[in-house]
Each structure stands twice: as C-alpha cells, then as structure tokens.
Amino acid sequence: HIVRGTAKFDLTMAVVEVADGLRMQLDYNTDLFDATTITRLLGHFQTLLEAIVRNPGQVISRLPLLPQAERNQTLTEWNNTYADYPRTQGIHQLFEAQVERMPDSMALVFGDARLTYRELNVRANRLAHHLQSLGVAADVLVGLCVERSLDMVVALLGILKAGGAYVPLDPGYPAARLAFMLQDAAFAVLVTEQKIADSLPMHSARVVCLNAQTSFDNYPRTNPAACGTAESLAYVIYTSGTTGQPKGVQIPHRALVNFLCSMRERPGINDSDVLLAITTLSFDIAALEIFLPLINGARIILVNRDGVIDGSRLIEHLRQSGITILQATPATWRLLIESGWQGTPGLKMLCGGEAMPQGLADQLLMRGSQLWNMYGPTETTVWSTIQQVTTGRGPILIGKPIANTQLYILDRYLNPVPIGVAGDLYIGGDGLARGYLNRPELTDEKFIPHPFTADARLYKTGDLARYLADGRIECLGRIDYQIKIRGFRIELGEIEAVLGQYSAIKEAVVVAREDTPEDKRLVAYVIPRDARPSLAELRAFLKDKLADYMLPSAFVMLNEMPLTPSGKVDRKALPAPDQTGQDLAETYVAPRTPDEQRLAEIWSEILQIKKISIQDNFFELGGHSLLAVRLLAHIEKTLGQNLPLATFFQAPTIEQLAAILCQERWAPSWSSLVPIQVGGSKPPFFCVHGAGGALLHFRDLVRYLGPDQPFYGLQPQGIDGRPATLTKVEEMASFYINELRAFQPEGPYYLGGHCFGGLVALEIAQQLHAQGQQVALLILMDTPGPEFPLELGRRSLHVLIRLRNRIRKRLKLHWQNISRLKFGRKLLYLLDYTKTRVQKAIIRVTYKCYLHAGIVIPHKLRNYYVFDIAVAAIKAYRPKVYSGRITLFWASKDITSHRHNECNERWKQLAGSGVERYDLPATHTTLFYEPQVQVLGERLAECIQRAINTEVEYAARFEASIRRGILK
C-alpha cells in the first residue's frame, strides 16, 4: 500500500519509504502485529527490494511483492483441492444409478402426491423419448416454464435424459423479460403447462404440455440411449445483466457433477436425509435442492410458490416432514425467525445468495445442529466455497474452495496480493461455465486466460476478498456496488457492514439514488430490531467509522425488504425517501426566528427535504459544494445577504448560518483566512486557493491529514462578489502575510498552494524570508513552472513566439478532432465550439457590468471573475530565486513528459535548496477527488511530519550547542 500508485523510485528512496511506513505501523498499531505478521511484512520488504535491484527502472506497483514461500502457499497449497468424481457422466446418469440401487425408496413429495425413485425415472424416461422425437439432443436448449409440482422435477430429468439443456422460465417474470429470454435462447421446444402456454409472449418453439399425460404413455419406460458428453450443457440460467438485459450462463454436466459430488462430502448428505426444496428454479441454487438428494437416495419435500413466501407454512413443513436439510437466502431465514420459528433439532442449515449478517448467524446457531455459509456466483456453478459457522462473533467468512476449485485474490496487474490485503477474487477449476449464451464479447471480458496455468481460464467474480492467515477467505463486498458520487469512490457494502454493527438495526441496505436530476445521493434502508433508532445517535455512530462523503443523506424505515423471485434484496424496488427528513425518530428543533424559518425553506428547496431541523448539518443531509453554491445564491436572492462559500466551514447548520447572517447585517466583515480544521497539536498548515478561488475541496483533503493537523485556507478577494483590489501576486502575498501573522506572529510556517495558489505561496515564502521569518515547508500542488523575466527586446519576441505556438497547437487539436467526424458532425463541432466561446465572453461582460454598476457579483459568476484575475496575475508575475527548498506534488497523468520535464527544470532554477518532487496518479482536476485525494493527503501528511521532525532535531542540536558553549 505504501508504494501503490507510485511511478518510479530509486533504490534509496524505496528503502526510506517502505522502512518509514513499517516503522509507523509498528509504532501506532502494535496491537495489530504479532511476530508472524511482522516476519511476513519483512519478507515482503525484502522481496520488493530484491525486485527493485533487478529492475531499477520498473514501476514498483508492477513488481512482485510476495516471497516465494507465501506465493506458493496462496497459489498452490491453498488451491490443492483435487478430488476424484465421475468425470465422464452426466447428472441424469448418476440419478439412474441411484434408481438401480433403491428403486422403491421415496424420492419426491409434493403435498399429497408422491413418487418413488422408479416412478420418477419412468415418467422422466417417457418424456425424454418424446423430446428426442422432436429433435432434442446434446446442447439443444429446451425452455421450461412450469409451476412448482412433481411435473417440474419430471421435466428437469426428462430434458437431461433426452440430451438437452433446460432453461428455466419463471411464470412470475414480467412479460418483457420472458419475451427477451424466448427470443435470445431461440428454443426449438418449450415444456410448459396449458394454463401457462396461453399467456406466454409470442414465440416459435414447439410446445409440450405436461398436463397432457396420455400423450407420453406410448413412449418406452426404459432409459434413453446416452446422448452427449460430460462437456454438453446441463442448463442455462439467466441472471441480471449490467446493461439491463439478462444474460444466459451456460453450465455443462461436468461442472454440475463436480459441484454435487463435493457437496455430498461437505456439508454432506446421505440416503436418510430429507431436504425441503423452496428455491425457484430460475435461481441456480435450486440445482442443489433437486439433484443433490436424487443422486444420493435422499428425499425431496417440494414446496409450492405460495408456501415459499409464507413463513408459518414453512415452519409447519419443518415440524411435520422430518426435514434435516434446508437451504435458503438470509432473507428467507429471517422470514422463518420472524414468523416464530424456534428451531428444528438436527437441522443442517445452508445459507447463501447474499452475505450472512453476524446477528442472523447468532440466531440460526441456536435453532439447528449445523450452519454453513455458502458462496459462489452462477458462472462457477452454484457454490464455490463453503464455511461452517460456529459463532456469530467476528466476520462471517466464505471459507475455502470446494473440490477441484481454485480461488485467487489478485491485484489489477493479476499478481497475487499478500495475506490480509484486499484484492479482486477470481475463480478457476472444474466448476467454470462455458460462457454466456450469444455473448462472446462478455464471455471474453469475464472469463480471462489463467495467468498461472496454460490453457485454462479464470472467472472474475467482481467481489473483493482477502486471505486470512489460515487460508480461509473473507469476502469484503461487491466491486460493482462501488459507485462514484461527486468524484468520491464509495463501496456501498462497506457502509452496509458498518450499519449492521449498530445494535438497533437488524438489516440495512444502501443505494445511490438520483431522484433529482444530477443530484445523486446515498440512501440507507433499515429494518430496526425493536424500537426506532435515533437518527442523531445513528449518524454519530457512522461518523466515527466512515468518512463524511460516505454518510447516507437519508434513512428510510422499512418493515421488510422487497425481494426478487430468487430471494435476494430487490434494490430497484426500494421506495424513494419520503423527503420529510424524519425517517427515523429524532429530536427535531423547529425554526425560532424569521431568519431561521426562511433559511429552513431555502434548505428544504435545495436539498429536497420537507422538514429540516435547525441543528441538522448541511453536509450530513447530502449537501456538497455544488448545492452549497446554489444555496448561497438563493440566500442572496431571497434575503439580500451575500456570503462567501467558505461560510459552510464555520456554519454548516441553519442555526449557525442564521447567527452569521445576523452578524453580517450589523458588522459586515470578510477575511481571507478560513479555518477548515482547527485544534490539534501540530503546527498549522496554510494553503492558498487555486485559480477559481474555491476552498471546499480542501475539506476532503483534510480527512487524510488526521484530526491533529490544523488546516487553514486562504481565499482571494472577489470570491465574495465585491471588487478585488489585489490583482498582482506580490500584492496578494503581502495581504495574506498580514492575516497569517495576525494569527501566528512567528514562524516556522508551513505553507502550500494549489495551481495558481502555489505561485502565491512561493511569493509568501520569499516575503517571509525577507522579514526574517522561517518557512519550514513549502508545498506546491500541481503548480506549473512560472515564466522567467526577459529583457524588453527579447520579451516581445518571446511573446510572439508563444502566441504562434499556441495558435498552432489549437489549430492542430481542432483539426484532429474534426477529421475524425462525419461531415454532418463537423458543422455541429464548430457550432458547439463557437457557442462555448460566446458563452464565456458573455459571462465576462456580465460580471464586468455588475462591477461597473457597483452591484455584488452573483455566486455563479464569481469563480470566473477570480479566475480571470489569477490568469492576469500569472502573466505579470516574475519570481525571484527562492533560497529554501520546494516540494512539488505533480499530477503526472495530466500532461506530456515534454511539458513535465520543462516545468521541472523551471522549478529547479527557482529553488536554491533543490526540488523534492512527488508524482501523483491523478490529473489536475481529479487531484482532490477520491481516490487520488487520499494519495495526496497521505503524501502531504508525511511531508509535514518530516518537516516537524527536522525542526525538532534542529532545535535540539541548537540547544545542545548553546549548552556546550555555556559549559565552556
């Protein structure tokens, strides 16, 4: 993690960085590191250094990090899952062998109807012969759209015996989804019932109705001749797709047989077991409930559709039918518990489909004999890992791979990650699907070439996971639940996991909603245990564990979660927040003054929340910089009061903002020094605004500096909408110094600036040196190298050359863009470019009219005004050589290497004590957005701490020298 994302290091720098990182971890997290962990970390360190020596010019993040022993352990030892199984047989052949062993044993029960193994086999054989007469053979897809009944199981076996692959079509699906599946699979034969066939969308398949039993009586009772191989398809299951259209996953017999043979051993089943089958056939885990008992002589108790959603009826089955095994999703297990189920002695409980919450595990452990957590995507055949759960304390693990299955946790370069480090989870082995039906491009994307084994594939699950020291795996959530809101990358699973730790919450789901266009926000849906939790306490709990941008802006109380037919939470069916701001019980403080009342109305309109307490925090309600601009513009229009954007650092609630409004009316004041984080024992860091003048993005940076680091922003004149008198860099620096020294009279000073602010910070440092003050640290964040002064004659020529080069580059860029477009689009491109230029010209004319008329510039125009001042100041600024050292943070992904080197040379000429440069994996505009801002913050914190340590050492040496002088 220390070197992740770093461009290139020389050997010395690598040693320093990694050693410092290890030292800090051991200093501050000694309780997390035992001797084994420390030994492993040092092994990683040694491996990395050896790789650097062998590849001095290589990007460090691409170098191998694991020592050979750990690499062998994660790639080979923990994936040694070989087990023998019938590799040449299909699932129907295993069933036929079981029929030979125990033909008269009861196989299937549905209500009052029953079938022995022999009876079930005969009925399936007759259907199979009929299907073969219709052309069903190996790899022929047969649609299956029936209600839950004995005929459903007969149809499954009959299709497989005929050599075909079944494709389940749930009768409860919407017509549009059924129509897509019928068209995509292009069935030659569709097995259904008469009452369902009449309501299906248009299709060209040959229909076989199961309730017309007499039509099959003339077909043989014997097993059909073997058709197909173990590589032939057994079924195709349609799952949800990211494009909005379902995708068909193709599973061969080999994968299904391997899975079932592994399940036979762990969690285990025998001929005395009774399994309650409750899962819809369109969910792939139903394959375990149907086929696992039938190839092992066990009995299936089949429940109809209504019985699956009725908790009391499920409890009745568990009481009366002698059930020994039940597989269900967490939602169904909750349904049973909430319906009053107290437990079933000897019950083996299988839980999968979604992450098992710790609280649910505790409840289940008291109600049965064994609890197993099952994990696996459809693309790797039902379940790929299992873990027996013995306690609900600590994270619920997904365990280890099943037989003939391999799991790999890799980084983005497909290198294995160290034990304990999160990475992408990949699955390989005999359980892999053939791919997606009619989707070769998606198959190639998700099923990648195996990086460690020739002629093999891996499936990228889209899950994050990490190894524990004993080889078990912890799943950390979905990568595709990773969303971005206003540039912040957020794992919804992480927020859900933290909510699940709150004692008053039984279940929680977090989604990103965009009920108002261009205003995406986080909404948490919670089911309480007993009483409604307090919103204030819940937010305080989350604030201690999550960053501000990860806090949900709305909380919705539910009695139960909406579910898909497969028993998973239906996120699309979650209701919109009722916009009252009172979804959870809380202390509401109503407006008490006219100002507070008017502000509450404005906040309600901007945040789309009907009822807001005057003590609610703007950012906790989902506010951000864009909404803050709108809100202040509304305040200016409605109340006639002009406030700078930085006001939200001091007054994020209606109560505080109303107090500031009152003060502004009696004593209007403005300061360039804005406290962003106060308190802490470290020296304050002063950071100058960028060309646009905004400071709110510094709020995200401060999170990664720690609560002990005071941070102050310097905002420019003009950002309040009034005329700016400071138009030169030297004048701005002098003004800021007066405010700095009023706050901190004496150095050493810790300074920084972003973009244009870096030039101002440089000038501040030079003027402070001239005043005899010490500057301990000067940080320039993606600040381009300034121009150097030229003699008058050369300056004119230089300006002309630059103008010519600029025109050439612009023309070349536009020509390249236009040349790629079709003729009709070329004109649109030119019109769009002209429109943009005209809009900018209108904006500049508009704010100049406001200035000329003596009217405060509206909020939406202020950034343009401040930006134009900064551009003019940059052109006029001619810096002198700075005697101190400059630390440059460079957004390395934003410019060409030629420009990069040119700016670096300029800074070297200006820094008398040299330049320390750090390349950050960001662009100029993403430097302060997640995840890049984390890298920036961590690097800035290191530089500040290093400068502090240097000052302490210098002071100690100075004091010691004085003492020695006195003693002499």
XYZ file of N, CA and C in Angstrom, residues 465-619:
465
model
N -11.983 -9.509 -1.807
C -11.772 -10.510 -0.770
C -10.343 -10.416 -0.258
N -10.093 -11.123 0.831
C -8.730 -11.209 1.360
C -8.545 -12.546 2.070
N -7.306 -12.995 2.089
C -6.955 -14.223 2.776
C -6.724 -13.952 4.257
N -7.167 -14.869 5.102
C -6.720 -14.902 6.485
C -5.475 -15.772 6.569
N -4.808 -15.737 7.700
C -3.528 -16.440 7.828
C -3.666 -17.948 7.654
N -4.865 -18.503 7.920
C -5.044 -19.955 7.811
C -5.583 -20.377 6.451
N -5.689 -19.448 5.499
C -6.131 -19.793 4.161
C -7.608 -19.601 3.916
N -8.392 -19.334 4.962
C -9.808 -19.032 4.760
C -9.934 -17.630 4.163
N -11.076 -17.395 3.516
C -11.258 -16.158 2.762
C -12.408 -15.360 3.348
N -12.190 -14.063 3.449
C -13.244 -13.137 3.863
C -13.666 -12.314 2.651
N -14.951 -12.329 2.340
C -15.473 -11.525 1.225
C -15.822 -10.140 1.742
N -15.357 -9.107 1.047
C -15.494 -7.729 1.516
C -16.532 -6.929 0.743
N -17.297 -7.576 -0.131
C -18.343 -6.852 -0.842
C -18.116 -6.817 -2.340
N -19.112 -6.289 -3.039
C -19.092 -6.237 -4.494
C -18.298 -5.041 -5.005
N -17.533 -5.274 -6.073
C -16.883 -4.167 -6.755
C -17.924 -3.360 -7.525
N -18.959 -4.050 -8.068
C -19.950 -3.317 -8.838
C -20.965 -2.612 -7.958
N -20.849 -2.742 -6.603
C -21.580 -1.858 -5.710
C -20.716 -0.653 -5.371
N -19.609 -0.564 -6.092
C -18.719 0.580 -5.916
C -19.208 1.680 -6.847
N -19.601 2.802 -6.263
C -20.164 3.884 -7.063
C -19.332 5.139 -6.831
N -19.574 6.113 -7.677
C -18.909 7.402 -7.517
C -19.976 8.479 -7.373
N -19.831 9.290 -6.339
C -20.704 10.441 -6.127
C -19.828 11.669 -5.997
N -19.986 12.577 -6.926
C -19.193 13.818 -6.949
C -17.691 13.511 -6.896
N -17.293 12.448 -7.594
C -15.881 12.107 -7.678
C -15.401 11.167 -6.596
N -16.189 10.943 -5.545
C -15.783 10.050 -4.467
C -16.144 8.619 -4.837
N -15.196 7.731 -4.687
C -15.431 6.313 -4.959
C -15.894 5.667 -3.664
N -17.057 5.041 -3.690
C -17.700 4.546 -2.475
C -18.080 3.083 -2.638
N -17.742 2.272 -1.638
C -18.176 0.887 -1.578
C -19.459 0.830 -0.742
N -20.599 0.558 -1.383
C -21.856 0.508 -0.650
C -21.830 -0.603 0.392
N -21.138 -1.703 0.073
C -21.045 -2.808 1.025
C -20.359 -2.410 2.316
N -19.393 -1.510 2.223
C -18.698 -1.051 3.429
C -19.653 -0.294 4.347
N -20.505 0.557 3.763
C -21.471 1.308 4.577
C -22.487 0.352 5.188
N -22.939 -0.632 4.393
C -23.907 -1.605 4.903
C -23.312 -2.405 6.059
N -22.037 -2.762 5.939
C -21.389 -3.534 7.008
C -21.315 -2.728 8.302
N -21.015 -1.445 8.206
C -20.946 -0.598 9.404
C -22.341 -0.420 10.005
N -23.346 -0.212 9.160
C -24.718 -0.108 9.676
C -25.127 -1.385 10.396
N -24.676 -2.525 9.879
C -25.007 -3.796 10.501
C -24.415 -3.962 11.894
N -23.400 -3.156 12.220
C -22.792 -3.219 13.553
C -23.577 -2.442 14.591
N -24.525 -1.608 14.131
C -25.312 -0.803 15.068
C -26.353 -1.700 15.719
N -26.408 -1.702 17.036
C -27.199 -2.685 17.774
C -28.692 -2.596 17.499
N -29.194 -1.401 17.170
C -30.638 -1.226 16.981
C -31.104 -1.600 15.580
N -30.160 -1.944 14.684
C -30.517 -2.243 13.299
C -30.376 -3.734 13.027
N -31.429 -4.313 12.476
C -31.414 -5.736 12.155
C -30.886 -5.991 10.746
N -31.249 -5.124 9.809
C -30.825 -5.290 8.424
C -30.724 -3.914 7.788
N -29.762 -3.751 6.882
C -29.576 -2.452 6.223
C -29.106 -2.658 4.790
N -29.619 -1.827 3.905
C -29.198 -1.795 2.509
C -28.976 -0.338 2.133
N -27.897 -0.064 1.415
C -27.583 1.299 0.997
C -27.547 1.344 -0.525
N -28.186 2.340 -1.092
C -28.185 2.522 -2.545
C -27.879 3.985 -2.860
N -27.465 4.223 -4.085
C -27.266 5.589 -4.580
C -28.473 5.938 -5.447
N -29.206 6.965 -5.059
C -30.406 7.382 -5.781
C -30.164 8.719 -6.468
N -30.872 8.915 -7.568
C -30.821 10.181 -8.284
C -32.251 10.603 -8.603
N -33.034 10.836 -7.522
C -34.424 11.225 -7.698
C -34.546 12.630 -8.290
N -33.556 13.478 -7.986
C -33.470 14.787 -8.615
C -32.340 14.733 -9.630
N -32.580 15.128 -10.892
C -31.525 15.035 -11.919
C -30.237 15.705 -11.477
N -29.117 14.993 -11.732
C -27.772 15.484 -11.447
C -27.522 15.685 -9.958
N -28.311 15.004 -9.119
C -28.089 15.098 -7.674
C -28.165 13.691 -7.086
N -27.095 12.934 -7.273
C -27.025 11.574 -6.754
C -26.686 11.624 -5.271
N -27.366 10.827 -4.473
C -27.103 10.805 -3.035
C -27.297 9.410 -2.482
N -26.733 9.182 -1.295
C -26.808 7.882 -0.641
C -28.054 7.819 0.234
N -28.772 6.708 0.129
C -29.959 6.483 0.946
C -29.810 5.123 1.621
N -30.013 5.094 2.938
C -29.928 3.849 3.703
C -31.328 3.371 4.050
N -31.612 2.104 3.751
C -32.882 1.478 4.105
C -32.616 0.519 5.257
N -33.324 0.711 6.352
C -33.014 -0.066 7.562
C -34.273 -0.714 8.121
N -34.076 -1.899 8.687
C -35.126 -2.587 9.435
C -34.658 -2.627 10.883
N -35.366 -1.973 11.793
C -34.916 -1.935 13.193
C -35.207 -3.250 13.901
N -34.500 -3.470 14.990
C -34.753 -4.684 15.777
C -36.054 -4.544 16.573
N -36.130 -3.501 17.374
C -37.333 -3.294 18.189
C -37.824 -1.865 17.996
N -37.308 -0.958 18.833
C -37.708 0.449 18.735
C -36.928 1.138 17.625
N -37.502 2.231 17.106
C -36.818 3.003 16.071
C -35.547 3.615 16.640
N -34.432 3.487 15.977
C -33.196 4.115 16.475
C -33.231 5.625 16.277
N -32.504 6.325 17.112
C -32.399 7.778 17.000
C -31.507 8.131 15.817
N -31.993 9.052 14.975
C -31.217 9.463 13.814
C -29.919 10.135 14.231
N -29.986 10.957 15.284
C -28.781 11.656 15.745
C -27.726 10.668 16.225
N -28.152 9.670 17.007
C -27.196 8.685 17.512
C -26.637 7.832 16.380
N -27.500 7.481 15.439
C -27.051 6.668 14.311
C -26.024 7.418 13.475
N -26.283 8.697 13.198
C -25.327 9.486 12.425
C -24.013 9.657 13.186
N -24.110 9.841 14.494
C -22.889 9.961 15.292
C -22.089 8.661 15.235
N -22.786 7.518 15.281
C -22.126 6.216 15.192
C -21.413 6.060 13.859
N -22.100 6.420 12.768
C -21.499 6.290 11.443
C -20.343 7.259 11.264
N -20.477 8.467 11.823
C -19.435 9.480 11.630
C -18.125 9.049 12.263
N -18.203 8.235 13.308
C -16.977 7.748 13.951
C -16.284 6.685 13.107
N -16.997 6.079 12.167
C -16.447 4.944 11.435
C -16.299 5.187 9.937
N -16.976 6.229 9.399
C -16.964 6.473 7.961
C -16.580 7.909 7.661
N -16.014 8.105 6.476
C -15.735 9.462 6.020
C -17.050 10.198 5.759
N -17.000 11.518 5.801
C -18.216 12.321 5.654
C -18.949 12.021 4.358
N -18.181 11.852 3.258
C -18.836 11.650 1.970
C -19.515 10.286 1.873
N -19.276 9.396 2.837
C -19.900 8.076 2.839
C -21.145 8.024 3.717
N -21.492 9.121 4.368
C -22.651 9.132 5.243
C -23.933 9.251 4.420
N -24.899 8.364 4.618
C -26.171 8.488 3.890
C -26.846 9.816 4.213
N -27.458 10.409 3.210
C -28.153 11.674 3.418
C -29.597 11.458 3.827
N -30.104 10.245 3.666
C -31.470 9.942 4.070
C -31.536 8.514 4.593
N -32.422 8.307 5.577
C -32.636 6.990 6.157
C -34.122 6.658 6.041
N -34.424 5.483 5.523
C -35.809 5.072 5.312
C -36.091 3.840 6.164
N -37.149 3.923 6.971
C -37.556 2.798 7.807
C -38.430 1.839 7.002
N -38.146 0.542 7.095
C -38.946 -0.483 6.428
C -39.283 -1.603 7.412
N -40.425 -2.221 7.201
C -40.762 -3.409 7.986
C -40.121 -4.658 7.396
N -39.931 -4.651 6.062
C -39.265 -5.762 5.384
C -38.678 -5.252 4.072
N -37.673 -5.948 3.574
C -37.035 -5.577 2.316
C -37.781 -6.225 1.147
N -37.963 -5.492 0.048
C -38.526 -6.135 -1.153
C -37.534 -7.147 -1.705
N -38.047 -8.279 -2.184
C -37.177 -9.374 -2.620
C -37.445 -9.719 -4.075
N -36.408 -10.216 -4.740
C -36.541 -10.761 -6.081
C -37.104 -12.178 -5.977
N -37.526 -12.783 -7.093
C -38.008 -14.170 -7.028
C -36.989 -15.152 -6.463
N -35.705 -14.818 -6.554
C -34.675 -15.712 -6.029
C -34.355 -15.449 -4.569
N -35.085 -14.520 -3.940
C -34.903 -14.290 -2.512
C -33.865 -13.272 -2.150
N -33.295 -12.563 -3.125
C -32.329 -11.509 -2.841
C -33.048 -10.175 -2.718
N -32.383 -9.211 -2.078
C -32.977 -7.885 -1.931
C -33.136 -7.244 -3.315
N -34.340 -6.793 -3.608
C -34.622 -6.132 -4.882
C -34.351 -4.643 -4.715
N -33.145 -4.226 -5.042
C -32.744 -2.836 -4.826
C -33.552 -1.862 -5.683
N -33.976 -2.320 -6.852
C -34.747 -1.432 -7.717
C -36.138 -1.160 -7.165
N -36.638 -2.017 -6.289
C -37.983 -1.850 -5.734
C -37.995 -1.069 -4.427
N -36.841 -0.656 -3.942
C -36.792 0.120 -2.709
C -37.457 1.472 -2.933
N -38.315 1.909 -2.016
C -39.070 3.150 -2.230
C -38.190 4.383 -2.096
N -38.619 5.449 -2.757
C -37.913 6.726 -2.623
C -38.130 7.263 -1.215
N -37.150 7.986 -0.663
C -37.353 8.601 0.659
C -38.573 9.512 0.632
N -39.284 9.578 1.765
C -40.486 10.411 1.780
C -40.177 11.897 1.912
N -38.861 12.225 1.975
C -38.404 13.616 1.926
C -38.826 14.418 3.146
N -39.178 13.747 4.246
C -39.532 14.523 5.436
C -38.328 14.776 6.308
N -37.257 14.073 6.046
C -36.086 14.224 6.903
C -36.272 13.561 8.244
N -37.419 12.885 8.456
C -37.722 12.300 9.752
C -38.023 10.808 9.602
N -37.251 10.133 8.763
C -37.483 8.715 8.538
C -37.193 7.884 9.773
N -36.321 8.386 10.651
C -36.061 7.738 11.924
C -36.453 8.698 13.041
N -36.776 8.149 14.215
C -37.139 9.001 15.345
C -35.943 9.847 15.748
N -36.151 11.128 15.976
C -35.046 12.016 16.331
C -35.591 13.244 17.023
N -34.720 14.048 17.574
C -35.092 15.305 18.199
C -35.114 16.384 17.135
N -36.291 16.891 16.871
C -36.452 17.914 15.836
C -36.543 19.285 16.504
N -35.701 20.208 16.047
C -35.721 21.585 16.553
C -36.246 22.470 15.442
N -37.415 23.053 15.679
C -38.066 23.883 14.666
C -37.427 25.270 14.611
N -37.568 25.989 13.499
C -37.059 27.369 13.414
C -37.709 28.255 14.473
N -36.878 29.164 15.037
C -37.377 30.017 16.123
C -37.432 31.491 15.746
N -36.712 31.854 14.671
C -36.662 33.247 14.255
C -37.054 33.337 12.778
N -37.404 34.527 12.315
C -37.720 34.672 10.878
C -36.569 34.246 9.976
N -35.309 34.568 10.376
C -34.154 34.156 9.567
C -34.059 32.641 9.478
N -34.227 31.958 10.613
C -34.149 30.504 10.620
C -35.279 29.893 9.793
N -36.471 30.498 9.855
C -37.592 29.987 9.083
C -37.327 30.114 7.589
N -36.818 31.291 7.154
C -36.541 31.491 5.733
C -35.411 30.584 5.263
N -34.384 30.423 6.118
C -33.286 29.518 5.759
C -33.778 28.074 5.654
N -34.663 27.659 6.550
C -35.193 26.294 6.506
C -35.953 26.065 5.200
N -36.678 27.058 4.743
C -37.402 26.931 3.479
C -36.439 26.806 2.301
N -35.350 27.585 2.344
C -34.356 27.516 1.264
C -33.666 26.161 1.268
N -33.241 25.697 2.457
C -32.586 24.392 2.555
C -33.517 23.289 2.047
N -34.801 23.385 2.426
C -35.768 22.372 2.020
C -35.878 22.311 0.499
N -35.868 23.470 -0.155
C -35.980 23.509 -1.613
C -34.723 22.964 -2.278
N -33.555 23.326 -1.761
C -32.289 22.909 -2.378
C -32.007 21.431 -2.133
N -32.256 20.959 -0.897
C -31.923 19.579 -0.537
C -33.064 18.605 -0.802
N -34.241 19.126 -1.201
C -35.401 18.284 -1.469
C -35.807 17.479 -0.239
N -35.768 18.144 0.921
C -36.204 17.537 2.180
C -37.220 18.487 2.799
N -38.414 17.976 3.115
C -39.503 18.858 3.513
C -39.336 19.431 4.911
N -38.763 18.682 5.815
C -38.714 19.099 7.215
C -37.297 18.957 7.732
N -36.627 20.070 8.006
C -35.222 20.063 8.413
C -35.081 20.726 9.773
N -34.375 20.074 10.664
C -34.083 20.666 11.965
C -33.024 21.752 11.800
N -33.116 22.793 12.611
C -32.129 23.882 12.511
C -30.760 23.441 12.985
N -30.671 22.248 13.587
C -29.376 21.735 14.041
C -28.835 20.641 13.129
N -29.530 20.384 12.018
C -29.043 19.403 11.043
C -27.843 19.971 10.293
N -26.838 19.108 10.082
C -25.632 19.519 9.358
C -25.884 19.438 7.852
N -25.536 20.506 7.143
C -25.766 20.585 5.695
C -25.123 19.412 4.964
N -23.890 19.071 5.315
C -23.173 18.002 4.619
C -23.734 16.629 4.975
